[in-house]
XYZ file of N, CA and C in Angstrom:
303
model
N 139.769 -22.174 132.960
C 140.586 -21.280 133.745
C 140.114 -19.830 133.561
N 139.701 -19.508 132.318
C 139.186 -18.158 132.055
C 137.976 -17.857 132.927
N 137.121 -18.820 133.108
C 135.903 -18.622 133.900
C 136.275 -18.336 135.364
N 137.260 -19.055 135.852
C 137.683 -18.847 137.256
C 138.301 -17.472 137.424
N 139.089 -17.024 136.497
C 139.702 -15.699 136.573
C 138.627 -14.627 136.492
N 137.632 -14.828 135.631
C 136.533 -13.869 135.504
C 135.755 -13.787 136.820
N 135.523 -14.951 137.451
C 134.834 -14.959 138.743
C 135.661 -14.231 139.802
N 136.939 -14.475 139.816
C 137.802 -13.809 140.810
C 137.833 -12.303 140.583
N 137.877 -11.869 139.330
C 137.858 -10.430 139.051
C 136.533 -9.816 139.477
N 135.445 -10.517 139.233
C 134.126 -10.024 139.662
C 134.062 -9.948 141.188
N 134.572 -10.992 141.843
C 134.595 -11.017 143.304
C 135.464 -9.881 143.846
N 136.615 -9.611 143.196
C 137.508 -8.537 143.635
C 136.823 -7.180 143.487
N 136.104 -6.972 142.426
C 135.394 -5.699 142.221
C 134.317 -5.521 143.282
N 133.575 -6.586 143.550
C 132.523 -6.527 144.570
C 133.138 -6.269 145.951
N 134.242 -6.932 146.228
C 134.918 -6.755 147.515
C 135.447 -5.334 147.653
N 135.971 -4.770 146.552
C 136.476 -3.401 146.577
C 135.344 -2.420 146.907
N 134.163 -2.634 146.309
C 133.015 -1.763 146.590
C 132.585 -1.878 148.056
N 132.535 -3.097 148.540
C 132.142 -3.301 149.944
C 133.157 -2.669 150.891
N 134.448 -2.820 150.562
C 135.498 -2.230 151.391
C 135.406 -0.707 151.379
N 135.074 -0.115 150.253
C 134.917 1.343 150.163
C 133.759 1.812 151.035
N 132.647 1.052 151.046
C 131.508 1.410 151.915
C 131.890 1.296 153.387
N 132.618 0.258 153.732
C 133.044 0.079 155.131
C 133.972 1.220 155.549
N 134.907 1.593 154.692
C 135.820 2.697 155.021
C 135.068 4.008 155.176
N 134.062 4.253 154.347
C 133.297 5.501 154.491
C 132.536 5.520 155.809
N 132.034 4.361 156.231
C 131.359 4.294 157.538
C 132.349 4.554 158.675
N 133.530 3.969 158.593
C 134.532 4.152 159.640
C 135.007 5.598 159.711
N 135.078 6.283 158.577
C 135.474 7.696 158.600
C 134.466 8.514 159.400
N 133.197 8.194 159.259
C 132.164 8.899 160.023
C 132.212 8.561 161.500
N 132.588 7.342 161.815
C 132.629 6.907 163.217
C 133.806 7.558 163.939
N 134.929 7.726 163.258
C 136.112 8.316 163.888
C 135.818 9.692 164.468
N 134.970 10.461 163.819
C 134.658 11.800 164.312
C 133.899 11.742 165.634
N 133.194 10.640 165.874
C 132.376 10.538 167.085
C 133.032 9.724 168.191
N 134.190 9.163 167.932
C 134.856 8.345 168.951
C 135.534 9.231 169.988
N 135.598 8.728 171.196
C 136.230 9.472 172.279
C 137.746 9.317 172.210
N 138.424 10.397 172.570
C 139.880 10.353 172.615
C 140.317 10.014 174.034
N 141.623 9.818 174.221
C 142.136 9.529 175.559
C 141.853 10.690 176.500
N 141.970 11.904 175.983
C 141.707 13.087 176.817
C 140.239 13.129 177.241
N 139.336 12.778 176.319
C 137.915 12.744 176.665
C 137.644 11.711 177.751
N 138.250 10.550 177.624
C 138.053 9.501 178.624
C 138.644 9.892 179.974
N 139.784 10.562 179.962
C 140.400 10.997 181.221
C 139.518 12.038 181.906
N 138.971 12.965 181.122
C 138.091 13.991 181.697
C 136.827 13.352 182.271
N 136.276 12.402 181.547
C 135.088 11.706 182.028
C 135.381 10.959 183.320
N 136.536 10.334 183.381
C 136.920 9.600 184.582
C 137.048 10.544 185.783
N 137.664 11.695 185.563
C 137.809 12.668 186.654
C 136.455 13.146 187.149
N 135.554 13.435 186.214
C 134.226 13.907 186.619
C 133.472 12.827 187.378
N 133.600 11.578 186.938
C 132.909 10.492 187.638
C 133.448 10.326 189.052
N 134.769 10.433 189.209
C 135.366 10.293 190.540
C 134.878 11.414 191.446
N 134.809 12.633 190.917
C 134.323 13.757 191.725
C 132.875 13.536 192.152
N 132.034 13.083 191.229
C 130.630 12.848 191.567
C 130.492 11.729 192.588
N 131.247 10.671 192.415
C 131.144 9.546 193.353
C 131.611 9.969 194.738
N 132.727 10.697 194.808
C 133.233 11.153 196.110
C 132.243 12.131 196.749
N 131.720 13.059 195.977
C 130.756 14.017 196.518
C 129.494 13.337 197.012
N 129.017 12.364 196.261
C 127.818 11.635 196.672
C 128.080 10.840 197.947
N 129.252 10.218 198.037
C 129.583 9.443 199.236
C 129.659 10.347 200.469
N 130.253 11.521 200.309
C 130.346 12.461 201.437
C 128.958 12.936 201.848
N 128.124 13.264 200.870
C 126.770 13.728 201.181
C 125.952 12.637 201.862
N 126.080 11.403 201.398
C 125.344 10.308 202.021
C 125.837 10.052 203.442
N 127.141 10.167 203.657
C 127.677 9.998 205.010
C 127.160 11.074 205.950
N 127.142 12.315 205.472
C 126.629 13.410 206.303
C 125.147 13.212 206.613
N 124.385 12.778 205.613
C 122.958 12.530 205.836
C 122.761 11.389 206.832
N 123.560 10.348 206.728
C 123.439 9.220 207.659
C 123.768 9.644 209.088
N 124.813 10.430 209.250
C 125.173 10.906 210.593
C 124.069 11.789 211.156
N 123.491 12.649 210.318
C 122.403 13.514 210.773
C 121.203 12.699 211.223
N 120.829 11.707 210.442
C 119.671 10.874 210.805
C 119.958 10.093 212.075
N 121.159 9.511 212.190
C 121.483 8.751 213.403
C 121.465 9.653 214.634
N 121.992 10.869 214.509
C 121.999 11.790 215.635
C 120.578 12.126 216.050
N 119.732 12.410 215.081
C 118.338 12.750 215.397
C 117.631 11.580 216.065
N 117.800 10.385 215.501
C 117.121 9.215 216.051
C 117.621 8.913 217.454
N 118.926 8.965 217.660
C 119.451 8.645 218.992
C 119.063 9.695 220.029
N 118.893 10.921 219.606
C 118.508 11.958 220.566
C 117.017 11.954 220.856
N 116.200 11.453 219.929
C 114.751 11.552 220.124
C 114.051 10.202 220.198
N 114.743 9.119 220.060
C 114.096 7.806 220.053
C 113.685 7.393 221.457
N 114.514 7.616 222.449
C 114.222 7.213 223.820
C 113.639 8.414 224.552
N 112.408 8.267 225.041
C 111.841 9.407 225.759
C 112.608 9.654 227.055
N 112.860 10.884 227.329
C 113.579 11.233 228.555
C 112.567 11.584 229.633
N 112.926 11.268 230.854
C 112.047 11.591 231.974
C 112.058 13.105 232.166
N 110.902 13.659 232.472
C 110.897 15.105 232.686
C 111.789 15.455 233.876
N 112.356 16.594 233.810
C 113.256 17.035 234.877
C 112.470 17.156 236.178
N 113.046 16.622 237.248
C 112.379 16.686 238.550
C 112.424 18.125 239.048
N 111.282 18.583 239.496
C 111.234 19.952 240.015
C 111.895 19.970 241.389
N 112.690 20.965 241.668
C 113.322 21.026 242.990
C 112.260 21.314 244.057
N 112.567 20.869 245.251
C 111.637 21.094 246.360
C 111.515 22.595 246.601
N 110.304 23.043 246.922
C 110.135 24.477 247.143
C 110.900 24.930 248.394
N 111.320 26.161 248.364
C 112.040 26.734 249.499
C 110.997 27.311 250.461
N 111.070 26.836 251.698
C 110.116 27.305 252.708
C 110.882 28.169 253.701
N 110.426 29.383 253.835
C 111.062 30.305 254.780
C 110.113 30.457 255.964
N 110.617 30.139 257.168
C 109.788 30.291 258.370
C 110.281 31.516 259.133
N 109.334 32.332 259.491
C 109.660 33.534 260.251
C 109.378 33.222 261.723
N 110.384 33.418 262.607
C 110.143 33.104 264.023
C 109.114 34.084 264.614
N 108.299 33.522 265.441
C 107.293 34.370 266.103
C 107.953 35.052 267.297
N 107.545 36.255 267.580
C 108.140 36.953 268.733
C 107.795 36.251 270.046
N 108.680 36.287 270.998
C 108.445 35.645 272.294
C 107.338 36.411 273.018
N 106.473 35.678 273.711
C 105.386 36.396 274.425
C 105.993 37.256 275.556
N 105.383 38.355 275.731
C 105.857 39.280 276.765
C 105.539 38.683 278.139
N 106.450 38.884 279.065
C 106.240 38.384 280.435
C 105.108 39.171 281.077
N 104.279 38.451 281.880
C 103.171 39.198 282.500
C 103.733 40.236 283.513
N 103.108 41.269 283.505
C 103.573 42.353 284.400
C 103.271 41.981 285.855
N 104.217 42.244 286.759
C 104.043 41.936 288.173
C 103.377 43.122 288.857
N 102.525 42.806 289.768
C 101.897 43.948 290.478
C 102.948 44.659 291.341
N 102.806 45.878 291.471
C 103.762 46.685 292.220
C 103.542 46.473 293.729
N 104.521 46.381 294.567
C 104.391 46.193 296.037
C 104.001 47.399 296.746
C-alpha cells in the first residue's frame, strides 16, 4: 500500500507541474484572444467591405453592359438628306417687234 501511495504522490506532483505549465501558457493566450467588442468591430468592417465591393462590382457590370450594348451592333451611317436644288426661272423671250405701218 505504501508503494501505491508513493506512486500517487509522485503522479500528483508531476500533474501539478504539468498543470502549472498549462496555466502559464493559457495566461499568455488570454492576452491575444479577441473580445466580443473586437469581434463586433471586425464584423462591421467586413460587412462594410462586402457591401462596398458588391456596389462597385454592380456599377462596373452596368458600365460594361452599357458600353457593349451601345457599341456591339454597328449602326448604319446616317443617310444624307437629298440636296436642295433651286431653279431660277428664265426670263420670257421678248416678243418680236412688229414693223410699223
